[in-house]
Coordinates of C-alpha atoms in Angstrom, one line a residue:
M7 CA 0.1 0.1 0.1
S8 CA 0.9 3.6 -0.3
G9 CA 2.4 5.4 2.4
P10 CA 1.7 8.5 3.5
S11 CA 2.6 11.8 1.5
D12 CA 5.6 13.9 2.0
A13 CA 8.4 16.1 0.7
R14 CA 9.9 13.0 -0.9
G15 CA 6.5 12.3 -2.5
P16 CA 3.6 10.0 -1.6
A17 CA 5.5 6.6 -1.4
A18 CA 9.2 5.6 -2.7
T19 CA 8.1 3.1 -4.5
P20 CA 6.7 3.3 -8.4
A21 CA 4.3 0.5 -7.9
L22 CA 2.8 1.7 -4.7
S23 CA 2.5 5.4 -5.2
F24 CA -1.0 5.7 -6.5
G25 CA -2.7 5.9 -3.5
G26 CA -1.2 9.3 -2.4
V27 CA -2.4 10.4 -5.7
A28 CA -5.5 8.3 -6.2
Q29 CA -7.8 11.4 -6.7
S30 CA -5.7 12.8 -9.3
Y31 CA -5.4 9.3 -10.7
E32 CA -9.7 9.3 -11.0
R33 CA -9.7 13.0 -12.6
G34 CA -6.9 12.4 -15.0
R35 CA -6.3 9.0 -16.3
P36 CA -8.6 8.0 -19.6
T37 CA -11.0 5.3 -19.2
Y38 CA -11.3 1.9 -21.7
P39 CA -13.3 2.1 -24.8
V40 CA -16.4 -0.3 -24.7
E41 CA -15.3 -2.1 -28.2
A42 CA -12.0 -3.1 -26.4
V43 CA -13.5 -4.3 -23.3
T44 CA -15.7 -6.5 -24.9
W45 CA -13.2 -8.0 -26.9
A46 CA -11.1 -8.5 -23.9
V47 CA -13.6 -10.3 -22.1
G48 CA -16.7 -11.4 -24.7
A49 CA -19.9 -10.4 -25.2
R50 CA -21.7 -12.7 -22.9
P51 CA -21.8 -11.9 -19.3
A52 CA -19.0 -13.9 -17.5
S53 CA -17.7 -13.8 -14.1
V54 CA -14.7 -11.6 -14.4
L55 CA -11.9 -11.4 -11.7
E56 CA -10.0 -7.9 -12.3
L57 CA -6.4 -7.3 -10.9
G58 CA -4.9 -4.0 -10.4
A59 CA -8.3 -2.3 -10.4
G60 CA -7.3 0.9 -8.8
T61 CA -10.1 3.5 -8.7
G62 CA -12.2 1.4 -10.9
K63 CA -11.5 2.9 -14.5
L64 CA -12.0 -0.6 -16.4
T65 CA -14.1 -1.9 -13.6
A66 CA -17.0 0.7 -14.6
V67 CA -16.9 -0.8 -18.0
L68 CA -17.2 -4.0 -17.1
A69 CA -19.7 -3.7 -14.6
G70 CA -21.9 -1.6 -17.1
L71 CA -21.3 -4.2 -19.8
G72 CA -23.1 -6.7 -17.2
H73 CA -20.1 -8.8 -16.1
D74 CA -20.1 -9.8 -12.8
V75 CA -16.9 -8.3 -11.4
F76 CA -14.9 -9.1 -8.2
A77 CA -12.2 -6.4 -8.0
T78 CA -8.4 -6.4 -6.2
D79 CA -5.5 -3.6 -6.0
P80 CA -3.1 -3.6 -3.3
D81 CA -4.2 0.2 -2.1
E82 CA -6.6 1.2 -0.1
K83 CA -7.0 4.3 -1.5
M84 CA -7.8 3.7 -4.6
L85 CA -10.1 1.0 -3.2
D86 CA -12.1 3.8 -1.6
I87 CA -12.7 5.4 -4.7
L88 CA -13.8 2.4 -6.5
S89 CA -16.2 1.8 -4.1
A90 CA -17.8 5.3 -3.6
K91 CA -18.7 5.2 -7.1
L92 CA -19.3 1.4 -7.9
P93 CA -21.0 0.5 -4.4
E94 CA -22.1 -3.0 -6.0
V95 CA -19.1 -4.3 -7.3
R96 CA -17.2 -6.5 -4.7
C97 CA -13.7 -5.8 -3.8
T98 CA -10.8 -6.2 -1.5
V99 CA -7.3 -5.3 -0.8
G100 CA -5.1 -8.3 -2.8
T101 CA -2.1 -8.7 -4.9
A102 CA -1.4 -10.6 -8.5
E103 CA 1.0 -12.5 -6.7
Q104 CA -1.7 -13.7 -3.9
I105 CA -4.9 -13.4 -5.2
P106 CA -7.5 -13.1 -2.7
T107 CA -10.0 -15.9 -3.6
G108 CA -10.5 -19.7 -4.5
D109 CA -9.6 -22.2 -7.1
G110 CA -11.5 -22.1 -10.5
L111 CA -14.3 -19.5 -10.4
Y112 CA -13.6 -17.1 -12.7
D113 CA -14.2 -17.0 -16.5
V114 CA -11.6 -14.2 -17.1
V115 CA -8.9 -11.8 -15.2
V116 CA -8.1 -8.5 -16.5
V117 CA -5.9 -6.4 -15.9
G118 CA -6.2 -2.6 -17.0
Q119 CA -2.4 -0.8 -17.1
A120 CA -1.1 -3.1 -14.3
F121 CA 0.3 -6.4 -15.5
H122 CA 3.9 -4.4 -16.0
W123 CA 3.9 -4.4 -11.8
F124 CA 3.5 -8.1 -11.1
D125 CA 6.1 -10.3 -10.3
H126 CA 5.0 -12.5 -13.2
Q127 CA 6.7 -15.9 -11.4
A128 CA 4.3 -15.6 -8.4
A129 CA 1.8 -13.9 -10.2
L130 CA 0.7 -16.3 -13.4
P131 CA 0.6 -19.5 -11.4
E132 CA -2.2 -17.6 -9.3
I133 CA -4.0 -16.2 -12.2
V134 CA -4.3 -20.1 -13.9
R135 CA -5.3 -21.3 -10.2
V136 CA -8.4 -18.7 -10.1
L137 CA -9.8 -19.4 -13.3
R138 CA -12.2 -22.0 -14.4
P139 CA -11.0 -24.7 -17.4
G140 CA -11.2 -22.8 -20.9
G141 CA -10.7 -19.8 -19.0
H142 CA -8.7 -16.6 -20.4
L143 CA -6.3 -13.7 -19.2
A144 CA -7.2 -10.4 -21.0
C145 CA -4.4 -7.4 -20.1
L146 CA -5.4 -3.7 -21.6
W147 CA -3.0 -0.8 -22.0
N148 CA -3.7 3.0 -22.9
E149 CA -1.1 4.5 -24.8
R150 CA -0.6 7.9 -26.0
D151 CA -0.3 8.2 -30.2
E152 CA 2.6 10.1 -29.6
R153 CA 2.8 10.0 -33.7
I154 CA 0.9 13.3 -33.2
P155 CA 3.6 16.0 -32.4
W156 CA 1.9 18.0 -29.5
V157 CA 1.2 14.8 -27.8
R158 CA 4.6 13.6 -28.2
R159 CA 5.7 17.1 -26.3
L160 CA 3.1 16.6 -23.6
G161 CA 4.9 12.6 -23.6
E162 CA 8.3 14.4 -22.7
L163 CA 7.1 16.4 -20.4
I164 CA 4.9 13.9 -18.1
G165 CA 7.3 10.9 -18.9
Q166 CA 7.0 7.8 -21.2
Q167 CA 5.1 4.6 -19.9
E168 CA 6.1 3.0 -17.2
Q169 CA 7.4 -0.1 -18.7
G170 CA 6.2 -1.8 -22.2
P171 CA 2.9 -2.9 -22.3
D172 CA 3.7 -6.1 -24.5
P173 CA 3.0 -10.0 -22.1
T174 CA 3.7 -11.8 -24.8
T175 CA 7.4 -13.1 -23.9
I176 CA 5.9 -13.6 -20.4
L177 CA 3.2 -15.2 -21.3
D178 CA 5.1 -17.6 -24.0
D179 CA 7.9 -18.6 -21.5
S180 CA 5.8 -19.6 -19.2
A181 CA 4.0 -22.2 -21.1
M182 CA 0.7 -21.8 -19.4
F183 CA -1.0 -19.8 -22.1
S184 CA -2.2 -20.2 -25.7
A185 CA -0.4 -18.3 -28.4
V186 CA -1.0 -14.4 -27.2
E187 CA -3.9 -12.2 -29.4
T188 CA -3.5 -8.6 -29.7
T189 CA -5.5 -6.0 -31.3
T190 CA -5.8 -1.8 -31.0
F191 CA -8.5 0.1 -30.8
R192 CA -8.4 4.2 -31.0
H193 CA -10.1 6.4 -28.7
W194 CA -9.8 10.0 -27.2
Q195 CA -9.8 11.6 -23.7
T196 CA -11.1 14.7 -23.2
V197 CA -8.7 16.7 -21.2
D198 CA -9.3 20.9 -19.9
R199 CA -6.8 22.9 -17.9
V200 CA -7.6 21.0 -14.5
S201 CA -7.7 17.0 -15.5
V202 CA -4.4 17.7 -17.4
Q203 CA -2.8 19.0 -14.0
D204 CA -4.1 15.3 -12.5
L205 CA -3.1 13.6 -15.5
V206 CA 0.9 14.4 -14.9
L207 CA 0.5 14.1 -10.9
S208 CA -1.3 10.9 -11.7
R209 CA 2.4 9.4 -12.9
S210 CA 3.9 7.2 -10.8
N211 CA 7.5 9.2 -12.2
I212 CA 6.0 12.5 -10.6
A213 CA 4.4 10.8 -7.2
V214 CA 7.6 9.6 -6.3
L215 CA 9.4 13.1 -6.7
P216 CA 10.0 15.6 -3.6
E217 CA 6.9 17.7 -3.2
A218 CA 8.9 20.7 -5.4
E219 CA 9.9 18.9 -8.3
R220 CA 6.1 17.9 -8.5
E221 CA 4.6 20.9 -8.6
R222 CA 7.6 22.4 -10.5
K223 CA 6.5 19.7 -13.6
R224 CA 2.9 20.4 -13.1
A225 CA 3.4 24.0 -13.3
E226 CA 5.3 22.9 -17.1
V227 CA 2.5 20.6 -18.3
L228 CA -0.1 23.7 -17.3
A229 CA 1.9 26.3 -19.4
F230 CA 2.3 23.5 -22.8
Y231 CA -1.7 23.3 -22.0
D232 CA -2.1 27.3 -22.2
D233 CA 0.5 27.8 -24.7
Y234 CA -1.2 25.8 -26.5
G235 CA -4.4 27.9 -26.4
R236 CA -7.5 25.7 -25.8
G237 CA -7.9 27.2 -22.3
M238 CA -11.2 25.5 -20.4
D239 CA -12.5 24.3 -23.9
G240 CA -10.4 21.5 -23.5
M241 CA -8.7 19.4 -26.4
Q242 CA -8.7 15.6 -27.2
L243 CA -6.0 13.8 -26.6
P244 CA -5.9 10.4 -28.9
Y245 CA -5.0 7.4 -27.3
N246 CA -4.3 3.6 -28.6
C247 CA -5.9 1.3 -26.1
V248 CA -4.0 -1.7 -27.2
G249 CA -5.4 -5.5 -26.2
F250 CA -3.9 -8.8 -25.3
R251 CA -5.7 -12.3 -24.3
A252 CA -4.7 -16.2 -24.0
A253 CA -6.3 -18.8 -22.8
V254 CA -5.1 -21.2 -20.0
L255 CA -3.4 -24.5 -21.1
P256 CA -4.8 -27.7 -20.2
H257 CA -2.0 -28.5 -18.7
A258 CA -1.2 -25.6 -16.7
R259 CA -3.0 -26.6 -13.2
A260 CA -2.4 -29.9 -13.3
G261 CA 1.0 -29.2 -10.9
L262 CA -1.1 -26.4 -9.0
A263 CA -1.8 -27.2 -5.0
P264 CA -5.6 -26.4 -4.6
T265 CA -6.4 -23.5 -1.7
G266 CA -8.8 -25.7 -0.6
A267 CA -9.5 -28.5 -1.3
D268 CA -11.7 -31.7 -0.2
Q269 CA -9.3 -34.0 0.6
S270 CA -11.5 -36.8 -0.1
T271 CA -12.2 -35.9 -3.2
G272 CA -9.4 -34.2 -4.9
R273 CA -12.0 -30.7 -5.8
S274 CA -11.6 -27.1 -4.7
A275 CA -13.8 -25.8 -2.1
G276 CA -13.6 -22.5 -3.3
P277 CA -12.9 -19.7 -1.5
A278 CA -13.4 -19.6 2.3
T279 CA -15.4 -16.3 2.1
G280 CA -18.0 -18.3 -0.3
D281 CA -19.6 -16.3 -3.6
G282 CA -22.5 -14.6 -1.5
L283 CA -20.8 -11.6 0.7
A284 CA -22.6 -8.7 0.2
P285 CA -21.2 -6.0 -1.8
R286 CA -18.3 -3.6 -0.1
T287 CA -19.8 -0.1 0.2
N288 CA -17.3 1.4 2.4
T289 CA -14.0 0.8 4.1
A290 CA -15.4 -0.5 7.2
H291 CA -16.4 -3.5 5.9
R292 CA -14.0 -5.2 3.8
L293 CA -14.5 -8.5 2.1
P294 CA -12.3 -11.0 4.0
R295 CA -8.8 -12.0 2.4
V296 CA -7.9 -15.4 1.3
V297 CA -4.5 -16.5 1.8
T298 CA -2.9 -19.7 1.9
D299 CA -0.6 -20.7 5.0
P300 CA 2.6 -20.7 3.5
D301 CA 4.0 -22.9 6.3
D302 CA 2.2 -25.6 6.1
G303 CA 3.3 -27.1 3.0
P304 CA 2.2 -27.6 -0.4
D305 CA -0.8 -30.1 0.3
S306 CA -1.7 -28.0 3.1
D307 CA -5.7 -27.0 2.8
M308 CA -5.4 -24.9 5.3
L309 CA -6.8 -21.3 4.9
L310 CA -6.5 -18.3 6.9
I311 CA -8.9 -15.3 7.0
D312 CA -7.3 -12.0 6.9
F313 CA -9.7 -9.2 7.8
R314 CA -8.8 -5.8 6.7

């Protein structure tokens, strides 16, 4: 989770820097086009686990399309915003490396703008574990179209994307997933004099800077916007939403120990919390976080419930 904001920035680690700039993230970051989300998840209502859900940018589109979404994020402050705007969506604190749910419950695992933060060696077996047979992983990534000169100049000011978005090599090397399919969807975000400042402040490379440097960078971007001459009317910032999806291979789960297996049948018992939990509507009512006891061996069926 993010630490408290101070003169050195909201957090020392980029991956955990977003909680201190959660409001800026919500106001400044783009959404995801419906067409991209439909491609990633499918047209029919599905059971979807979202990793790195943040403030719910992608979650809102998923829920709007009728999918049953369980959202997770390592940062409490990001989930506060998600819950406030999407009170019907279940969510809890959790990481991709230790997903807080039982085995084989989801048709799709989706990740928006977060796959690069994962410890992939630990996260990929967890993703395989929670997917149903025939399930798949989908990753979406919004990239500014910097072929356009003024967009390229903006990118130079605020910094490039944290890391490359393409998970293909990682998924191929894991031998757990089918060949990765990819496609791109064009969309635009309207930014104005206020939201362009939030866009820069929400960047992880900016969030970790000392306060004086963050303010200097904000002022540079604001001056750039004002020079562009659009004022409060806003301008259209072009994005390419790049999608990746790959299905779990049939053999991938063979070597995974179930988190809640019935020792007499070998079947997964599912999450200790059940699938009928009430939605999280505020931070005082957190869904249980289900974790396997790491000291109990690979054949253990013991679960620990950590109420956060």
